[in-house]
PDB file of C-alpha atoms and ligand atoms in Angstrom:
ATOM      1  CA  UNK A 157     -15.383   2.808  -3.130  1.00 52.00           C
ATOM      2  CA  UNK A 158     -13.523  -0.692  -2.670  1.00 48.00           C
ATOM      3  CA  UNK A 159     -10.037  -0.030  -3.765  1.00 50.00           C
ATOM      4  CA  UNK A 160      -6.692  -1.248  -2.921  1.00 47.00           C
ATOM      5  CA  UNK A 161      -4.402   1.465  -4.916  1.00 50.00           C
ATOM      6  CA  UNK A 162      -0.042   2.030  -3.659  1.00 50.00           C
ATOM      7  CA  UNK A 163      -1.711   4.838  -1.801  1.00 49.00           C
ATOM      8  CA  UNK A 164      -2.939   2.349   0.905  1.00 48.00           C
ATOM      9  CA  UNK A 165       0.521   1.336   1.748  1.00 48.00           C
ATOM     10  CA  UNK A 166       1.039   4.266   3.982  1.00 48.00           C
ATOM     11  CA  UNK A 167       4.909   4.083   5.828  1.00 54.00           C
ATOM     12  CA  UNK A 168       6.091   1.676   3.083  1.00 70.00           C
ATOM     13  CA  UNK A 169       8.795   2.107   0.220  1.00 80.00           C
ATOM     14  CA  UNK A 170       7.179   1.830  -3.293  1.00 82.00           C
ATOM     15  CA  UNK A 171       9.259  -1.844  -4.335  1.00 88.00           C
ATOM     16  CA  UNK A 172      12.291  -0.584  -6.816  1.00 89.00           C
ATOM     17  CA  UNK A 173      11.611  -4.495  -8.144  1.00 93.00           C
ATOM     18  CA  UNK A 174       7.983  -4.710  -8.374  1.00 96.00           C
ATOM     19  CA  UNK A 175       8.031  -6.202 -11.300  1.00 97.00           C
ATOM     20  CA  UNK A 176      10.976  -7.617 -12.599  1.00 97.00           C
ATOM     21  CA  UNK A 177      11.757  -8.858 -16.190  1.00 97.00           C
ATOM     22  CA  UNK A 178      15.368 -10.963 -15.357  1.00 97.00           C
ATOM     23  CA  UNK A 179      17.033 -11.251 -18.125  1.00 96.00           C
ATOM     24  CA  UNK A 180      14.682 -12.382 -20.450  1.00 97.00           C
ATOM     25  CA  UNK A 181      15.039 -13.547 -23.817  1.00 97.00           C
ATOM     26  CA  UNK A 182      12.516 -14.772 -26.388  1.00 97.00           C
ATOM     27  CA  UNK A 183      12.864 -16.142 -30.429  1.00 96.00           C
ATOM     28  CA  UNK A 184      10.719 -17.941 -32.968  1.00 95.00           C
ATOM     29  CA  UNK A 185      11.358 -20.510 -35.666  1.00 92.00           C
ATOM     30  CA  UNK A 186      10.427 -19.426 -39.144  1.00 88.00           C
ATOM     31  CA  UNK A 187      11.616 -20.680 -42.559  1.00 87.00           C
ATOM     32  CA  UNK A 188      15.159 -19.436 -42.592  1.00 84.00           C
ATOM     33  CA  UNK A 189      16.227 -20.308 -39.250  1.00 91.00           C
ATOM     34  CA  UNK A 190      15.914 -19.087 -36.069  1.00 92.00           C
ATOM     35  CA  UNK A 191      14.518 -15.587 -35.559  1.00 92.00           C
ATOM     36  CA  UNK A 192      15.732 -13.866 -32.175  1.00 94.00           C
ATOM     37  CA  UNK A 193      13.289 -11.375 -31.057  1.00 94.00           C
ATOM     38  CA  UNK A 194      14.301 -10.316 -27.656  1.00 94.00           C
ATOM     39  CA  UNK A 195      17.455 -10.640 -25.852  1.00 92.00           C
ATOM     40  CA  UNK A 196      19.042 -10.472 -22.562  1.00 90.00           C
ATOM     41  CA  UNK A 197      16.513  -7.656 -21.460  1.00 95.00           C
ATOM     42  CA  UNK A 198      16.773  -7.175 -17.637  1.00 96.00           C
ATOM     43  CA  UNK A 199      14.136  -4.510 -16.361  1.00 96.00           C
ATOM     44  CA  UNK A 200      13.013  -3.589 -13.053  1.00 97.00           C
ATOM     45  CA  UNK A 201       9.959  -1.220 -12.388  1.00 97.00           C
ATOM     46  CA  UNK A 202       9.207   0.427  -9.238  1.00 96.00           C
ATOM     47  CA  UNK A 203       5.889  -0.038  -7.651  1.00 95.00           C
ATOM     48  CA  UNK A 204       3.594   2.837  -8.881  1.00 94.00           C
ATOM     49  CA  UNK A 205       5.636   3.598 -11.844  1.00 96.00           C
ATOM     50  CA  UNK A 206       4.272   4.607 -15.425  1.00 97.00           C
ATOM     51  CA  UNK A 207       6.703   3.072 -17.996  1.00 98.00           C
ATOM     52  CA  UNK A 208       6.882   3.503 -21.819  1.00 98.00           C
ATOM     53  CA  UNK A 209       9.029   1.053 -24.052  1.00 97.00           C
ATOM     54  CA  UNK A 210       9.591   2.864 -26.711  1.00 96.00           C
ATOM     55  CA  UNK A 211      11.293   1.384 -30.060  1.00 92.00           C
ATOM     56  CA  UNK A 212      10.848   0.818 -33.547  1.00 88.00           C
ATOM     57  CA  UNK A 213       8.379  -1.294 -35.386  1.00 88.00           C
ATOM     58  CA  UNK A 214       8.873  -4.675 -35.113  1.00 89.00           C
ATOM     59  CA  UNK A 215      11.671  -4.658 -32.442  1.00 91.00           C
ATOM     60  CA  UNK A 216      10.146  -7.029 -30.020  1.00 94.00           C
ATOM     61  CA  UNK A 217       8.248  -4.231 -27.474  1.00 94.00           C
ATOM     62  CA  UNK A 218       4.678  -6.147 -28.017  1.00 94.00           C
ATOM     63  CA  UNK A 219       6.375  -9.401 -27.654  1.00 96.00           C
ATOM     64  CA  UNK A 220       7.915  -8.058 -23.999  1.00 97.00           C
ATOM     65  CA  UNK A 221       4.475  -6.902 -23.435  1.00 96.00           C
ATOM     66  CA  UNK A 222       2.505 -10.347 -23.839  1.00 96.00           C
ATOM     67  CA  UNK A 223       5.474 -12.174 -21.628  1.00 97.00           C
ATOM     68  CA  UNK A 224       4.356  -9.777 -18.895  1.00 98.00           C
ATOM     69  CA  UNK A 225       0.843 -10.617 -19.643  1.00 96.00           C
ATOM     70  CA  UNK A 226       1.578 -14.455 -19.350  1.00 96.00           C
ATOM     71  CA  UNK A 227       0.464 -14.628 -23.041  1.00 95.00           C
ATOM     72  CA  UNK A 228       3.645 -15.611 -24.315  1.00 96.00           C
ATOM     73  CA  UNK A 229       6.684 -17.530 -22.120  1.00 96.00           C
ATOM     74  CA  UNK A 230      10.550 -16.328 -22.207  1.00 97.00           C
ATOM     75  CA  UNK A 231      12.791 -18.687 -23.443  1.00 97.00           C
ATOM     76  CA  UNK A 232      15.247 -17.879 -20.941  1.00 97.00           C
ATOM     77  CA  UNK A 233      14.689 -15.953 -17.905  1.00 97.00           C
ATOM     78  CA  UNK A 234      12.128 -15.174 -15.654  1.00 96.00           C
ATOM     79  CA  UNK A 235       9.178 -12.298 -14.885  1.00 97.00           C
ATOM     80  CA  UNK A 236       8.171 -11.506 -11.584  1.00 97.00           C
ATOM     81  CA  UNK A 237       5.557  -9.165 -10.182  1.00 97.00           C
ATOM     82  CA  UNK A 238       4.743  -8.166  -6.668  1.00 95.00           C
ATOM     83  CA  UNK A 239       7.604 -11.242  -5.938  1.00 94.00           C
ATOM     84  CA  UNK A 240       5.378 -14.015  -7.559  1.00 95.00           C
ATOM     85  CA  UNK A 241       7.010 -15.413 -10.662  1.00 96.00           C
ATOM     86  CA  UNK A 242       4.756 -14.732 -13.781  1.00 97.00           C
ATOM     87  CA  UNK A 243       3.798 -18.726 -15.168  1.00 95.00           C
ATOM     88  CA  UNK A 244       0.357 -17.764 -17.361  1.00 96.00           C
ATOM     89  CA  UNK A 245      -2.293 -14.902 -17.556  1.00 94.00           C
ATOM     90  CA  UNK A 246      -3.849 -13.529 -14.613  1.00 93.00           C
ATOM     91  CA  UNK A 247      -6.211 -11.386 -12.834  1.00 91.00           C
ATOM     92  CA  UNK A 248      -3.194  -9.323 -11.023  1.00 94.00           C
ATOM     93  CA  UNK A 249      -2.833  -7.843 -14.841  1.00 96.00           C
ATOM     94  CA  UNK A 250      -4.916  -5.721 -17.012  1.00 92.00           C
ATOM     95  CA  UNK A 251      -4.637  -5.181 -20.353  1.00 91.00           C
ATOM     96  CA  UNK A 252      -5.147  -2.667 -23.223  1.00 90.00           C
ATOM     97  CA  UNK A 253      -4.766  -3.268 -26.665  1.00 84.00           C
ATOM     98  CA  UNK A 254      -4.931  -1.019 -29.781  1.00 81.00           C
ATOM     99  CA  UNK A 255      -7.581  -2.449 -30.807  1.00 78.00           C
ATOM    100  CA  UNK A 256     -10.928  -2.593 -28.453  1.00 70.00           C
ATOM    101  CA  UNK A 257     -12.102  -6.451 -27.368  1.00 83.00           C
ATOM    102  CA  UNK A 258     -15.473  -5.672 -26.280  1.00 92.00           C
ATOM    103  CA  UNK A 259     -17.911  -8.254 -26.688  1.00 94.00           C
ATOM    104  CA  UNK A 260     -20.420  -6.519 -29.056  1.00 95.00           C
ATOM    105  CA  UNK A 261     -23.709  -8.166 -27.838  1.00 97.00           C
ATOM    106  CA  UNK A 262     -23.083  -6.457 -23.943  1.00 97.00           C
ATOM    107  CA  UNK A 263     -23.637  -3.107 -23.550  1.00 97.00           C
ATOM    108  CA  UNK A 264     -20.861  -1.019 -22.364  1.00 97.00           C
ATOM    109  CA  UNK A 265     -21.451  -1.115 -18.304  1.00 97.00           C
ATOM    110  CA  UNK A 266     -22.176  -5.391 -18.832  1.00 97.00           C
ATOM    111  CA  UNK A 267     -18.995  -5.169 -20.713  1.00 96.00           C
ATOM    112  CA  UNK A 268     -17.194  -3.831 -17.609  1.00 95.00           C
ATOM    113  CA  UNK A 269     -18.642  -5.948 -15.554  1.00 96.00           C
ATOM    114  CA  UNK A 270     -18.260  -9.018 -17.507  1.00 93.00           C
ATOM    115  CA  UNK A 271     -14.516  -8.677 -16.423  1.00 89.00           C
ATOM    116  CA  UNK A 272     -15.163  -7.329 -12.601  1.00 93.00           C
ATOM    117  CA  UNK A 273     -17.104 -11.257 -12.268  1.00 92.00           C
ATOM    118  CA  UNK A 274     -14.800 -13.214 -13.133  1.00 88.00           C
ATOM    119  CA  UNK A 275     -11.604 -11.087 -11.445  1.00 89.00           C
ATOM    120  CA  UNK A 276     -13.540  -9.617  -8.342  1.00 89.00           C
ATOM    121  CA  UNK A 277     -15.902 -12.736  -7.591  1.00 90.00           C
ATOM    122  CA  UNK A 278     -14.943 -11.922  -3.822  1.00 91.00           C
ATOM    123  CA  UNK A 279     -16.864  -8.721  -3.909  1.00 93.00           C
ATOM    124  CA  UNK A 280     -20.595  -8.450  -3.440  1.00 95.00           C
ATOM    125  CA  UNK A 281     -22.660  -7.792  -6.629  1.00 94.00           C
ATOM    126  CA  UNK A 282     -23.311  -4.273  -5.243  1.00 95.00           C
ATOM    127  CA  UNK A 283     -19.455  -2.885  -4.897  1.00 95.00           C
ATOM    128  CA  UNK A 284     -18.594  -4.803  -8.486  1.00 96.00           C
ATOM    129  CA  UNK A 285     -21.520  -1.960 -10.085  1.00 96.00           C
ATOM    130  CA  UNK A 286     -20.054   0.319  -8.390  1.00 96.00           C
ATOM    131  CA  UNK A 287     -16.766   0.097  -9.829  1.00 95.00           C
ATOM    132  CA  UNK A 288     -18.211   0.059 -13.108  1.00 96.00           C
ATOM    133  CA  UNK A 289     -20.172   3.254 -12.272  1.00 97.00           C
ATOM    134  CA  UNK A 290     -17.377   5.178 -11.299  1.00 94.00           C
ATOM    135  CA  UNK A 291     -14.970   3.628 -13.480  1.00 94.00           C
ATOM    136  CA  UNK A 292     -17.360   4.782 -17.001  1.00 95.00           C
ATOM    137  CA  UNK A 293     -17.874   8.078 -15.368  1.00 93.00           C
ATOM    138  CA  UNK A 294     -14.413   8.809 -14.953  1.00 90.00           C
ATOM    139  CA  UNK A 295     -13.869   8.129 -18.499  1.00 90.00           C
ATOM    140  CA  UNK A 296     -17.116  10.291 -18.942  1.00 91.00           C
ATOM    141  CA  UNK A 297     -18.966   7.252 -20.509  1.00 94.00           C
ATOM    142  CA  UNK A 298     -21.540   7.745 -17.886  1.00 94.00           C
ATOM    143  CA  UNK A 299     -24.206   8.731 -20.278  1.00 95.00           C
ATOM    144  CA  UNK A 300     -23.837   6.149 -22.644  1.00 96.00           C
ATOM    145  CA  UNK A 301     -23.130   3.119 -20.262  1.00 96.00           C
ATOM    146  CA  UNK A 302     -26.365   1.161 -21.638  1.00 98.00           C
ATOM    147  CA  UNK A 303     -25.048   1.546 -25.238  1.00 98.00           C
ATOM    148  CA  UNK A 304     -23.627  -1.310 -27.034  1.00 97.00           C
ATOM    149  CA  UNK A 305     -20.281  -1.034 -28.786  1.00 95.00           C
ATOM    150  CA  UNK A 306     -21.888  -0.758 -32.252  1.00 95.00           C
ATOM    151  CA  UNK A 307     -23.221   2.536 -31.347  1.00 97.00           C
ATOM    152  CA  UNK A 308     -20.066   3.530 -29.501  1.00 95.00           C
ATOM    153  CA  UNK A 309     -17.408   5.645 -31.887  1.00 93.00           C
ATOM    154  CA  UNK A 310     -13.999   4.156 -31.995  1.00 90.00           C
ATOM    155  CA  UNK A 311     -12.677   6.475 -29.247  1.00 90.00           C
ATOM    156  CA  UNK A 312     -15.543   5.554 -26.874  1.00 93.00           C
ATOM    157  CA  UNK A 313     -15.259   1.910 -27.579  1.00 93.00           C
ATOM    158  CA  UNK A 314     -11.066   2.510 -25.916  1.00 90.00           C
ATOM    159  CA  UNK A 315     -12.796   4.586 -23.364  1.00 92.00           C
ATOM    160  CA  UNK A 316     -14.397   1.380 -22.029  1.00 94.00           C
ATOM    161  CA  UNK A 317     -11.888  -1.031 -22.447  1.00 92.00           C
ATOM    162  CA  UNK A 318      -9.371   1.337 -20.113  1.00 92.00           C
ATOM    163  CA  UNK A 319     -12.566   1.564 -17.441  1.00 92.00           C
ATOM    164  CA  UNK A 320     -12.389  -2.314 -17.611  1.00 93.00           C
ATOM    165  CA  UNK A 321      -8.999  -2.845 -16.707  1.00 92.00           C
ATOM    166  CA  UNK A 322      -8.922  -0.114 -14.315  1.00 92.00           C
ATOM    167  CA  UNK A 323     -11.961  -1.448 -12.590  1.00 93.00           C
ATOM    168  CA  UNK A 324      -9.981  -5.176 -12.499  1.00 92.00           C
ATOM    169  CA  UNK A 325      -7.446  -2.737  -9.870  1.00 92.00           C
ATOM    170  CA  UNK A 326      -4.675  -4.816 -11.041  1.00 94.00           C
ATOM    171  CA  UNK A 327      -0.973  -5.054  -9.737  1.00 95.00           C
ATOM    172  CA  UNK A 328      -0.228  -3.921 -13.166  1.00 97.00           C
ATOM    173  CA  UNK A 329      -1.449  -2.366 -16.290  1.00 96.00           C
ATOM    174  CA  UNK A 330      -0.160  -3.153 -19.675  1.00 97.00           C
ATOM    175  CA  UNK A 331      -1.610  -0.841 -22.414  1.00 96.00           C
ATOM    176  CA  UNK A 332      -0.154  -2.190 -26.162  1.00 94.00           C
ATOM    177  CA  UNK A 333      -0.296   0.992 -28.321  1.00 92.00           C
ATOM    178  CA  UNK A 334      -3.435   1.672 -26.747  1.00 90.00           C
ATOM    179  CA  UNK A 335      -4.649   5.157 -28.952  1.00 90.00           C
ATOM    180  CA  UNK A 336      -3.021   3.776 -32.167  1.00 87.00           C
ATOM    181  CA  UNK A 337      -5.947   3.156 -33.739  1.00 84.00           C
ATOM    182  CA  UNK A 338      -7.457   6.481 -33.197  1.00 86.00           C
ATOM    183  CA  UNK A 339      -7.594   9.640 -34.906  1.00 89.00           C
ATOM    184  CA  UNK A 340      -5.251  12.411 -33.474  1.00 88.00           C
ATOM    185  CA  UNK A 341      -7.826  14.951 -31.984  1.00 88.00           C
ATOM    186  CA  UNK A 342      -9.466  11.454 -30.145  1.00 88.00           C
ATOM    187  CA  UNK A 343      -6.216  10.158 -29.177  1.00 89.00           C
ATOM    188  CA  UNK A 344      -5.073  13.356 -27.098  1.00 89.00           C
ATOM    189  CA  UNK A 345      -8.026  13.301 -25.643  1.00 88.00           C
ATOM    190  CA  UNK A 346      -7.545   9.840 -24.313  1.00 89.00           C
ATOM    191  CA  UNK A 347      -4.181  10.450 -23.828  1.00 90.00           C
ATOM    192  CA  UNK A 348      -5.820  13.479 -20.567  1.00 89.00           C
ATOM    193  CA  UNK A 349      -8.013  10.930 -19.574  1.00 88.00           C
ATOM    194  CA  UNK A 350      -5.571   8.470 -18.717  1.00 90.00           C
ATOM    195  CA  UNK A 351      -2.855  10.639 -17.758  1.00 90.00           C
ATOM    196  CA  UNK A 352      -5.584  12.004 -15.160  1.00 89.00           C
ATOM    197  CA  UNK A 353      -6.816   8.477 -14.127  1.00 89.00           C
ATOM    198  CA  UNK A 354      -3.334   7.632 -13.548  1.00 91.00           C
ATOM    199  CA  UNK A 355      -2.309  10.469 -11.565  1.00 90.00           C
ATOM    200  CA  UNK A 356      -5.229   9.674  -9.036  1.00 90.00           C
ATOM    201  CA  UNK A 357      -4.191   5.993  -8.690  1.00 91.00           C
ATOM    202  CA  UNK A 358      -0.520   5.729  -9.680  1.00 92.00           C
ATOM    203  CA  UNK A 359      -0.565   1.865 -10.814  1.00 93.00           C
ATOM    204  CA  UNK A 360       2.252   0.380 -12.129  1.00 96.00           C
ATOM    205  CA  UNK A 361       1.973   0.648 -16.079  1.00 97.00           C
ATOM    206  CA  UNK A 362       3.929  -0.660 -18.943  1.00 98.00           C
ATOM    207  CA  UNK A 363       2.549   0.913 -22.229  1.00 97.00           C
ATOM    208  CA  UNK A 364       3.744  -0.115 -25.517  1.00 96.00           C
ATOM    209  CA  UNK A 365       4.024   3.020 -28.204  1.00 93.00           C
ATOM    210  CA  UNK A 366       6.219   4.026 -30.881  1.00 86.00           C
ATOM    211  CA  UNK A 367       5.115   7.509 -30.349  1.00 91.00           C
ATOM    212  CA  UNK A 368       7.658   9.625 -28.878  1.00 93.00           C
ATOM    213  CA  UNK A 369       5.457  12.621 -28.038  1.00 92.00           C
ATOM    214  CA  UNK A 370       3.189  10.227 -25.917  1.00 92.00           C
ATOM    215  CA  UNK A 371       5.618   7.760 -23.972  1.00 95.00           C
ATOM    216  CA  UNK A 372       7.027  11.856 -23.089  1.00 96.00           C
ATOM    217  CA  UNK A 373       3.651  13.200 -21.861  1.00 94.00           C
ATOM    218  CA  UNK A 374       2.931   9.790 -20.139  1.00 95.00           C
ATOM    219  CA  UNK A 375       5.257   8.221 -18.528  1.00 97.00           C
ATOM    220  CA  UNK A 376       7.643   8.488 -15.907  1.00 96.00           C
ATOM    221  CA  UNK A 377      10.665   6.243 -17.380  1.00 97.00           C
ATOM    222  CA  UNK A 378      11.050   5.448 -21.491  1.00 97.00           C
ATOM    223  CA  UNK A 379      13.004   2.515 -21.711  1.00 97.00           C
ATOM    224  CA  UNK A 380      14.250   2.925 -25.674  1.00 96.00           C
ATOM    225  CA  UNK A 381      14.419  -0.972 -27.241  1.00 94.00           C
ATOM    226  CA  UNK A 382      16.932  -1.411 -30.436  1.00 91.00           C
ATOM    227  CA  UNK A 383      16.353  -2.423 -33.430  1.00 88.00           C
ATOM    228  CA  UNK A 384      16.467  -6.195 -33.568  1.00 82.00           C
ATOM    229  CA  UNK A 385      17.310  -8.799 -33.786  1.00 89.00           C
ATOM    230  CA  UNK A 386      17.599  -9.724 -30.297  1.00 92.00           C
ATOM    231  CA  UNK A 387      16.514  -6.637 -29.394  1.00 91.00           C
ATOM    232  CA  UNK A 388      17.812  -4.778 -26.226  1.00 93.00           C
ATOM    233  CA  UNK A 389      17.151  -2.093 -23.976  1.00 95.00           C
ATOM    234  CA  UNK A 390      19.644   0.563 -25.200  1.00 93.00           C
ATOM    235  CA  UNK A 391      18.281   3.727 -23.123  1.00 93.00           C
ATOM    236  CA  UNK A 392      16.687   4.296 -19.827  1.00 95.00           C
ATOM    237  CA  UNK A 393      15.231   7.779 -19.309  1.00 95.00           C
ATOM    238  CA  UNK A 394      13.492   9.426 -16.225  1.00 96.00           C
ATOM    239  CA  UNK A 395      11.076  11.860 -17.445  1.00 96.00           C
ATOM    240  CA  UNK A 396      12.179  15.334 -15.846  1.00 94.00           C
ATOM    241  CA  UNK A 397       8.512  16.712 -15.879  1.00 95.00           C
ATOM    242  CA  UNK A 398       6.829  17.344 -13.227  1.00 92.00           C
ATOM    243  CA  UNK A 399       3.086  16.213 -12.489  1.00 90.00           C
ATOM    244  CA  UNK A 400       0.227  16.714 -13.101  1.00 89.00           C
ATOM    245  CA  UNK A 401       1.045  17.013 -16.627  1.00 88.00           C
ATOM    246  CA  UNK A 402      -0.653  18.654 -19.574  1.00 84.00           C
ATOM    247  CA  UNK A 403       0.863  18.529 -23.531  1.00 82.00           C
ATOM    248  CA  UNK A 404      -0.049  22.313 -23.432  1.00 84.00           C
ATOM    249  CA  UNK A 405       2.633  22.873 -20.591  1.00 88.00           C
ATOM    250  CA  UNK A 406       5.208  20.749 -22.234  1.00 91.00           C
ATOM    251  CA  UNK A 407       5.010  22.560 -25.502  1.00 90.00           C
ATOM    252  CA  UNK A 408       6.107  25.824 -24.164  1.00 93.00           C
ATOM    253  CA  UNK A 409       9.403  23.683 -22.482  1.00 94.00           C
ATOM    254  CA  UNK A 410      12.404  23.562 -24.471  1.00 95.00           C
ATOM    255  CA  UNK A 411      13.377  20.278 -22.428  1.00 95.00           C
ATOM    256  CA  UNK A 412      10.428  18.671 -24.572  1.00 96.00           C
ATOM    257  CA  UNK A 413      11.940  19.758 -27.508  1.00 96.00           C
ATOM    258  CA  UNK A 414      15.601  17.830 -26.688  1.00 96.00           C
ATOM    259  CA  UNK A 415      14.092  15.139 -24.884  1.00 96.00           C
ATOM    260  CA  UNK A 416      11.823  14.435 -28.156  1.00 95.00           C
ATOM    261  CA  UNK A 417      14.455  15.097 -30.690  1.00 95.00           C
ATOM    262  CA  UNK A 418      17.185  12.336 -28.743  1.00 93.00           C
ATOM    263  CA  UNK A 419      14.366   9.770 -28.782  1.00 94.00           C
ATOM    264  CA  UNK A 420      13.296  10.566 -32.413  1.00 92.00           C
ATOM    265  CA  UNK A 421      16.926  10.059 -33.221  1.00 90.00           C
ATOM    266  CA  UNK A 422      17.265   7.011 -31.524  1.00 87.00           C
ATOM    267  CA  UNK A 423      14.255   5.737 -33.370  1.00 85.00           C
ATOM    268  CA  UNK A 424      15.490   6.286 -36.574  1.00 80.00           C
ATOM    269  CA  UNK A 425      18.858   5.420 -36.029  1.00 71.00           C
ATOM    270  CA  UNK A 426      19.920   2.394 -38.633  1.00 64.00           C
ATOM    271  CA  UNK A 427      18.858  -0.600 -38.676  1.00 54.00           C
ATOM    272  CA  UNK A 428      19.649  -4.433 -39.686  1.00 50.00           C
ATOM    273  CA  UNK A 429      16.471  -5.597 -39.127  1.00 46.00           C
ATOM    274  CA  UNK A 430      13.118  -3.289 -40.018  1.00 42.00           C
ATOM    275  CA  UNK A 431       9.851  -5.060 -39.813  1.00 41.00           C
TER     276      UNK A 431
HETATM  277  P1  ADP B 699       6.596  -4.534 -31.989  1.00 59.00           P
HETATM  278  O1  ADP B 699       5.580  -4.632 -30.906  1.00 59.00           O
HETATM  279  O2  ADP B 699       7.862  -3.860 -31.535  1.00 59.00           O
HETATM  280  O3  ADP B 699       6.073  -3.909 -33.245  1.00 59.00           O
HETATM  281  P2  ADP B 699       6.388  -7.442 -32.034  1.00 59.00           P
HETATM  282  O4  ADP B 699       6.756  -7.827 -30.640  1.00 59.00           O
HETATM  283  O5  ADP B 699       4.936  -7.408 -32.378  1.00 59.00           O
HETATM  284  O6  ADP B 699       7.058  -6.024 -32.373  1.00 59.00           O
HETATM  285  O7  ADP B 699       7.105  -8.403 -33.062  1.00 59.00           O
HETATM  286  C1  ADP B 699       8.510  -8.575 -33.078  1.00 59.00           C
HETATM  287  C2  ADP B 699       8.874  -9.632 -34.091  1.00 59.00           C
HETATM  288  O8  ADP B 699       8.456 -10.900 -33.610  1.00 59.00           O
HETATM  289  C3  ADP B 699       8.224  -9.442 -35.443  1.00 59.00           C
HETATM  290  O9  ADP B 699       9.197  -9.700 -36.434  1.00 59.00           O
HETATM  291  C4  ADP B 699       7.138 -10.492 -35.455  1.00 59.00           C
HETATM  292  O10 ADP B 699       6.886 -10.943 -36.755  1.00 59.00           O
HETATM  293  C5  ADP B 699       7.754 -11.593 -34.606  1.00 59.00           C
HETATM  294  N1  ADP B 699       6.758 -12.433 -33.918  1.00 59.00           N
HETATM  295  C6  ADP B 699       5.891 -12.003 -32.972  1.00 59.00           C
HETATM  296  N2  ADP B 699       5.117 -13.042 -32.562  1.00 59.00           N
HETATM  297  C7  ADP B 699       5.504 -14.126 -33.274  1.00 59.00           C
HETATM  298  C8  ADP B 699       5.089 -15.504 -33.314  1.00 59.00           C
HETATM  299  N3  ADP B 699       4.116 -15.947 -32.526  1.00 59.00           N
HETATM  300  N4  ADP B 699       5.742 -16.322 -34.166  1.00 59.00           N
HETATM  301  C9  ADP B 699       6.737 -15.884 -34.953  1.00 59.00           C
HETATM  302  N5  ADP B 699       7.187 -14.613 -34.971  1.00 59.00           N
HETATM  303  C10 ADP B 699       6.571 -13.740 -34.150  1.00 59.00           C
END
């Protein structure tokens, strides 16, 4: 299997700065005035590192998200990854979103692919299947690789769009609200899958939620963003949990019981601006 995970960097330190969000700030225009989303937010993420930013509605955490993505530019500051400034999209960057972006006339497998030709053009035809094999199977799509998303359930449909960007191997993976769309039985479910796909590959990921029991069970660091405007980070919290992880585990910890009742209360403290 072609892969190029942290593991390979035997004998090196994981970089504490591997990607680095320097004091970034972002705002829009609209009809009142000037509308300052982000501001002043100054992140770094170690290499290998699962990271949650956490925060109400509307704060800005989707807009942070698509500035790492190259989707969106900072008005001040600068993004770096891997020590390469961030100046547009790129294949060194995967992305989720809550909503699946499958193209409906491939089936699921030409779906992965699709992405693996464009990002892994280097690799021979043969190793690019490959990587779509075993990237469906491990999200146990195997069976139903030939199927098209209209006869894929809602849950499935995700399934495939996290084998696609984990099949890209990118520097880093940014997953906005990636179950939200799901019901709650499907979205723990996808929750195992990628906490176990993760803990065989430890990529760097930023994932967008504003649910507190998942950036918990997920993540190593929640990184708590205020209300806005100009939104901030206000808290930045190792996880204390030790991997591999499972929800069942955490429920019988009264640590997961503070841990989620500080961040709930941090949530819903008050606000000047709610979306
Ligand atoms: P979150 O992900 O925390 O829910 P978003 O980053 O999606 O929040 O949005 C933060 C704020 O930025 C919202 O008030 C939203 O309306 C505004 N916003 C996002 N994108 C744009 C845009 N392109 N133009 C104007 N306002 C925007």
């Amino acid at each position: 299997m072609p892969d190029t995970t942290v593991h390979d960097l035997a004998g090196s330190l994981p970089n504490p700065k591997f990607l680095h969000l320097e004091q970034i700030s972002k705002g829009y225009h609209h009809k009142n005035g000037w509308n300052q989303i982000v501001g002043d937010i100054d992140i770094a993420i170690e290499e290998g590192q699962f990271v949650s930013l956490l925060g109400p509605s509307g704060c800005g955490k989707s807009t942070v998200l698509s500035m790492i993505a190259g989707l969106t530019e900072p008005d001040e500051g600068n993004i770096w990854l891997d020590r390469h400034p961030i100046t547009g999209p790129g294949h060194d960057r995967g992305v989720v979103f809550q909503q699946h972006v499958l193209l409906p006339w491939m089936t699921a497998r030409e779906n992965v692919l699709f992405g693996l030709d464009s990002a892994r053009r280097n690799l021979p035809r043969a190793q690019r299947e490959e990587l779509a094999d075993h990237y469906l199977e491990t999200v146990k799509l195997g069976h139903a690789k030939d199927r098209r998303p209209g006869e894929l359930s809602g849950g499935m449909q995700q399934r495939v769009g996290i084998a696609r960007a984990f099949a890209l191997q990118p520097k880093v993976l940014l997953l906005d609200e990636p179950f939200g769309a799901l019901d709650a039985l499907t979205r723990v479910d996808l929750q195992n899958e990628l906490l176990r796909l993760w803990e065989s590959e430890r990529r760097t990921v930023v994932m967008v939620t504003h649910d507190v029991d998942e950036a918990i069970v997920l993540s190593d660091r929640i990184l708590v963003l205020s209300h806005g405007p100009a939104a901030t980070v206000t808290q930045d919290i190792a996880v204390p949990f030790a991997r591999p992880r499972s929800q069942d585990e955490l429920n019988k910890d009264p640590r997961f019981y503070d841990l989620r009742a500080a961040l709930l209360a941090s949530l819903t403290a008050p606000t000047t601006d709610a979306a």
